Coordinates of C-alpha atoms in Angstrom, one line a residue:
Chain W
X14 CA 179.4 124.9 97.0
X15 CA 178.3 126.2 93.5
X16 CA 181.2 128.6 93.2
X17 CA 178.9 131.6 92.8
X18 CA 179.5 134.2 95.6
X19 CA 176.9 136.7 96.7
X20 CA 177.4 139.4 99.3
X21 CA 176.1 140.5 101.6
X22 CA 174.0 137.5 102.9
X23 CA 171.6 139.7 104.8
X24 CA 170.7 143.3 104.4
X25 CA 168.3 145.3 106.5
X26 CA 167.5 148.9 105.4
X27 CA 164.8 151.5 105.6
X28 CA 162.3 152.6 103.0
X29 CA 163.7 155.1 100.5
X30 CA 167.2 153.9 100.8
X31 CA 169.5 152.5 98.2
X32 CA 171.5 149.3 98.3
X33 CA 174.0 147.4 96.2
X34 CA 174.1 143.6 95.9
X35 CA 177.2 142.0 94.6
X36 CA 177.7 138.7 92.7
X37 CA 180.9 136.9 91.6
X38 CA 180.2 134.2 89.1
X39 CA 181.9 130.8 88.9
X40 CA 185.4 130.9 87.5
X41 CA 185.1 131.0 83.7
X42 CA 181.4 131.7 83.6
X43 CA 180.6 134.6 81.3
X44 CA 176.9 135.0 82.0
X45 CA 175.2 136.3 85.1
X46 CA 171.5 136.2 85.9
X47 CA 169.6 138.0 88.6
X48 CA 166.3 136.7 90.1
X49 CA 164.0 137.9 92.8
X50 CA 162.1 135.5 95.1
X51 CA 159.5 137.0 97.4
X52 CA 158.1 135.1 100.3
X53 CA 156.7 131.7 99.2
X54 CA 156.9 132.8 95.6
X55 CA 158.7 131.5 92.6
X56 CA 161.8 133.0 91.0
X57 CA 161.1 136.2 89.0
X58 CA 163.7 136.9 86.3
X59 CA 165.1 140.4 86.5
X60 CA 168.1 140.8 84.1
X61 CA 170.9 138.9 82.5
X62 CA 174.4 140.0 81.4
X63 CA 176.9 138.2 79.1
X64 CA 180.5 139.2 79.1
X65 CA 179.7 142.7 80.2
X66 CA 176.6 143.3 78.0
X67 CA 173.0 143.3 78.9
X68 CA 171.4 140.4 77.0
X69 CA 167.9 139.9 78.5
X70 CA 165.6 141.9 80.6
X71 CA 162.6 140.7 82.7
X72 CA 160.2 142.4 85.1
X73 CA 162.8 144.7 86.5
X74 CA 161.6 147.9 88.0
X75 CA 163.0 151.2 86.9
X76 CA 164.3 151.8 90.4
X77 CA 166.5 148.8 89.9
X78 CA 169.6 148.6 87.8
X79 CA 172.5 146.3 87.2
X80 CA 175.8 146.0 85.5
X81 CA 178.6 143.5 84.8
X82 CA 182.1 144.6 85.1
X83 CA 185.2 143.7 83.1
X84 CA 186.2 141.1 85.7
X85 CA 182.7 139.6 85.2
X86 CA 181.4 140.3 88.7
X87 CA 178.0 141.9 88.7
X88 CA 176.1 144.4 90.9
X89 CA 172.4 144.9 91.3
X90 CA 171.4 148.3 92.5
X91 CA 168.1 148.8 94.2
X92 CA 167.0 152.4 95.0
X93 CA 164.0 154.2 96.6
X94 CA 163.3 151.0 98.4
X95 CA 159.8 150.0 99.3
X96 CA 158.5 147.5 101.8
X97 CA 157.5 145.3 98.8
X98 CA 161.1 145.0 97.7
X99 CA 161.8 142.8 100.7
X100 CA 162.8 139.5 99.1
X101 CA 165.6 137.0 98.5
X102 CA 167.7 138.1 95.6
X103 CA 169.6 135.4 93.7
X104 CA 172.5 135.6 91.3
X105 CA 173.2 132.7 89.0
X106 CA 176.0 132.1 86.5
X107 CA 176.5 129.9 83.5
X108 CA 179.3 129.2 81.1
X109 CA 177.5 130.5 78.1
X110 CA 174.7 133.0 77.5
X111 CA 173.1 131.8 74.3
X112 CA 169.6 130.7 75.1
X113 CA 170.4 128.9 78.3
X114 CA 172.8 126.6 76.6
X115 CA 174.7 125.7 79.7
X116 CA 173.5 124.8 83.3
X117 CA 172.7 127.6 85.6
X118 CA 174.4 127.7 89.1
X119 CA 173.0 129.8 91.9
X120 CA 174.6 131.7 94.7
X121 CA 173.2 131.5 98.2
X122 CA 171.2 134.7 97.8
X123 CA 171.0 138.0 99.6
X124 CA 168.0 138.4 101.9
X125 CA 166.9 142.0 101.8
X126 CA 164.5 143.3 104.4
X127 CA 163.1 146.8 104.0
X128 CA 161.6 148.3 107.2
Chain M
X5 CA 155.3 134.5 76.7
X6 CA 155.9 130.9 77.5
X7 CA 153.9 129.3 80.4
X8 CA 155.6 126.8 82.7
X9 CA 153.3 124.8 84.9
X10 CA 154.4 122.4 87.6
X11 CA 152.3 119.8 89.3
X12 CA 151.4 119.0 91.9
X13 CA 151.9 122.3 93.7
X14 CA 152.3 120.5 97.0
X15 CA 153.2 116.9 98.0
X16 CA 153.5 115.2 101.3
X17 CA 155.0 111.7 101.5
X18 CA 156.3 109.3 104.0
X19 CA 160.0 108.5 104.0
X20 CA 160.8 105.7 101.5
X21 CA 158.0 106.6 99.1
X22 CA 158.5 107.3 95.4
X23 CA 157.2 110.4 93.6
X24 CA 156.9 111.9 90.2
X25 CA 156.9 115.7 89.6
X26 CA 155.7 117.1 86.3
X27 CA 156.6 120.2 84.3
X28 CA 154.6 121.3 81.3
X29 CA 155.6 124.1 79.0
X30 CA 153.5 125.9 76.4
X31 CA 156.1 126.5 73.7
X32 CA 159.2 124.8 72.3
X33 CA 162.3 125.2 74.4
X34 CA 166.0 125.0 73.9
X35 CA 166.6 123.3 77.1
X36 CA 165.2 122.5 80.5
X37 CA 166.7 122.4 84.0
X38 CA 165.5 121.0 87.3
X39 CA 166.4 122.6 90.6
X40 CA 166.0 121.8 94.3
X41 CA 165.6 124.6 96.8
X42 CA 166.3 123.2 100.2
X43 CA 164.7 124.5 103.4
X44 CA 167.7 126.8 103.9
X45 CA 166.9 128.5 100.6
X46 CA 169.8 127.1 98.6
X47 CA 169.1 126.4 95.0
X48 CA 170.9 123.3 93.6
X49 CA 170.9 122.4 89.9
X50 CA 169.8 118.7 89.7
X51 CA 169.6 118.2 85.9
X52 CA 170.3 120.0 82.7
X53 CA 168.1 117.9 80.4
X54 CA 166.9 119.4 77.0
X55 CA 165.7 115.9 76.0
X56 CA 166.0 112.3 76.9
X57 CA 166.6 110.7 80.3
X58 CA 169.3 111.2 82.9
X59 CA 169.8 109.6 86.3
X60 CA 171.7 110.7 89.4
X61 CA 171.4 108.3 92.3
X62 CA 167.8 108.2 93.5
X63 CA 166.8 110.9 91.1
X64 CA 166.1 110.7 87.4
X65 CA 164.5 113.1 84.9
X66 CA 163.0 112.7 81.5
X67 CA 162.2 115.4 79.0
X68 CA 160.0 114.8 76.0
X69 CA 160.5 118.1 74.2
X70 CA 158.1 117.2 71.3
X71 CA 155.3 116.8 73.8
X72 CA 156.4 119.8 75.9
X73 CA 156.8 118.1 79.3
X74 CA 159.4 116.9 81.7
X75 CA 159.2 114.5 84.7
X76 CA 161.4 114.3 87.8
X77 CA 161.4 111.0 89.6
X78 CA 162.4 110.7 93.2
X79 CA 162.7 107.2 94.5
X80 CA 163.1 106.0 98.1
X81 CA 162.5 109.5 99.4
X82 CA 164.5 110.8 102.4
X83 CA 163.8 113.7 104.7
X84 CA 166.6 115.6 103.0
X85 CA 164.6 115.6 99.8
X86 CA 162.2 118.1 101.3
X87 CA 162.0 121.5 99.8
X88 CA 160.8 123.0 96.6
X89 CA 161.5 121.6 93.1
X90 CA 161.6 124.0 90.2
X91 CA 161.8 123.5 86.5
X92 CA 163.2 126.2 84.3
X93 CA 163.2 126.6 80.5
X94 CA 164.8 128.7 77.8
X95 CA 162.1 129.4 75.2
X96 CA 163.2 128.4 71.7
X97 CA 161.6 131.4 70.0
X98 CA 163.1 134.0 72.3
X99 CA 165.7 136.2 70.8
X100 CA 167.3 136.7 74.2
X101 CA 168.7 134.5 76.9
X102 CA 165.8 134.5 79.4
X103 CA 165.5 131.4 81.6
X104 CA 161.9 131.2 83.0
X105 CA 161.0 129.2 86.1
X106 CA 157.8 127.5 87.0
X107 CA 156.2 128.1 90.4
X108 CA 157.5 124.9 91.8
X109 CA 156.4 121.8 93.6
X110 CA 156.7 121.9 97.4
X111 CA 157.7 118.4 98.7
X112 CA 157.6 117.5 102.4
X113 CA 159.0 114.1 103.4
X114 CA 157.8 112.8 106.8
X115 CA 160.1 110.7 108.9

């Protein structure tokens, strides 16, 4: 168990809808990363927060947004969903946020299916 | 941006065999990590290895930062080693905290 908790585990929704994915980092970790993994693909970096502030942005669509709350949990919001958004969404946390200076630990992911 | 290339893309081995997975990166990095994604999709951090060599049981990793590559060695493979192995790097010249993943090596260990 990595200590990173993601909910829900599975999500099935229709095109055009909006969903929220939740992540609780390991106790004491200040940094949260979000990644998208489509079928048989690698891990695409979406966005990173450190102690409540956005620190890095990757190939995140404008329809997607995220935030990190004062208790350090993070939420990834996906709106106007399309079939192509179906993927496994991972959250990862690390103790620090400075240029990956601490190991990254992943949650078990949320599998999103858009029908 | 930095390019992270892993080789081979696919590898099929008999149980008990040894293997070497390679990760090349195009620019200097602050650190490098190796991950194993098991067949159930879970991602496990194997090594945090900016440079030098580390060992953990049957697995070991070596990073030669000056030559921009890292190697993951798996000895006496077991079926539970099957899955995808990713390396991930944090580019030195980045002003942000991105961690970029390679496309992975898919390993299949036959019983």
